[in-house]
């Protein structure tokens, strides 16, 4: 029986959906067991693996070879006089291999020997010492020392106390010396160490023996002077000259000198009545001047006398006599203005 309800005008007609009939369950596919997969053969992958290994080994070899390359330190030359070289040249050049030793002129009276292998430089030094040939050389980089100055310790701090303290902290100390003399000691100590990266860490120290200190590099204002022969330009570590005493200039070291304090010293360089390391010694002053010549830019130009200024005066002006102007007094301001601006005879003034 049709219903009497009216359908709204704007509503769309209803959509009737068909019900789906249930489908039968799908059959599960049968899975056939597959044969076991064999691992990849070594023969098929051996080229790739060998290539990878070869590349890896090449890289490791290159990296290891790059790290293992050590540049040898330069060998310092040996300096000796011309007469000494003429005495030993034939023996040295004939006993050593060819191109292992080379002699070059250093200055007007000395030669330098260049050795290209470390073993030969030791043989040459031993031969020169055995024949009493005077020479000197410089220490190698491994033999160089590090000198520092420690400021801020007590003046009564002994050298042995400071040396034992630094050695307990792991520093390789060679010598400790306090500035001053027997009557007055200064709170400044110079420490000589082996030049190594570990010993260079001493600059980081700020407290030593319960005192706040300041550590600086040692810088001398005098040229390098040998403690053994008192000559300049090298140290006593690699000196082959005969020793000369710093106090009496005798052929012995300073520790073997028998000169007393009441006797005047004798300089080994200038024969003056002072020690060889005296800062005002003429030999030291001349060595400083030789090593530090005056630069051209620092020379003072000669003083020039000023050029006189000549004025050309006319004859008429020169003949005129200039009489002095007498000072004027009791002159009013109005009169000065009137004199400075005189009225012309043709000018007429209009009174307002």
Coordinates of N, CA and C in Angstrom, one line a residue, residues 56-68:
X56 N 93.1 -1.4 -0.4 CA 93.3 -1.1 1.0 C 94.8 -1.2 1.4
X57 N 95.4 -2.3 0.9 CA 96.8 -2.4 1.3 C 97.7 -1.3 0.7
X58 N 97.3 -0.8 -0.5 CA 98.0 0.3 -1.1 C 97.9 1.6 -0.3
X59 N 96.6 1.8 0.2 CA 96.4 3.0 1.0 C 97.1 2.9 2.3
X60 N 97.1 1.7 2.9 CA 97.7 1.6 4.2 C 99.2 1.7 4.0
X61 N 99.8 1.2 2.9 CA 101.2 1.3 2.7 C 101.6 2.8 2.5
X62 N 100.7 3.5 1.7 CA 101.0 4.9 1.4 C 100.9 5.7 2.7
X63 N 99.9 5.4 3.5 CA 99.8 6.2 4.7 C 100.9 5.9 5.7
X64 N 101.3 4.6 5.8 CA 102.4 4.3 6.7 C 103.7 4.8 6.2
X65 N 103.9 4.8 4.8 CA 105.1 5.3 4.3 C 105.2 6.9 4.5
X66 N 104.0 7.5 4.4 CA 104.0 9.0 4.6 C 104.3 9.3 6.1
X67 N 103.9 8.5 7.0 CA 104.2 8.8 8.4 C 105.6 8.3 8.8
X68 N 106.2 7.4 8.1 CA 107.5 6.8 8.4 C 108.6 7.7 7.8

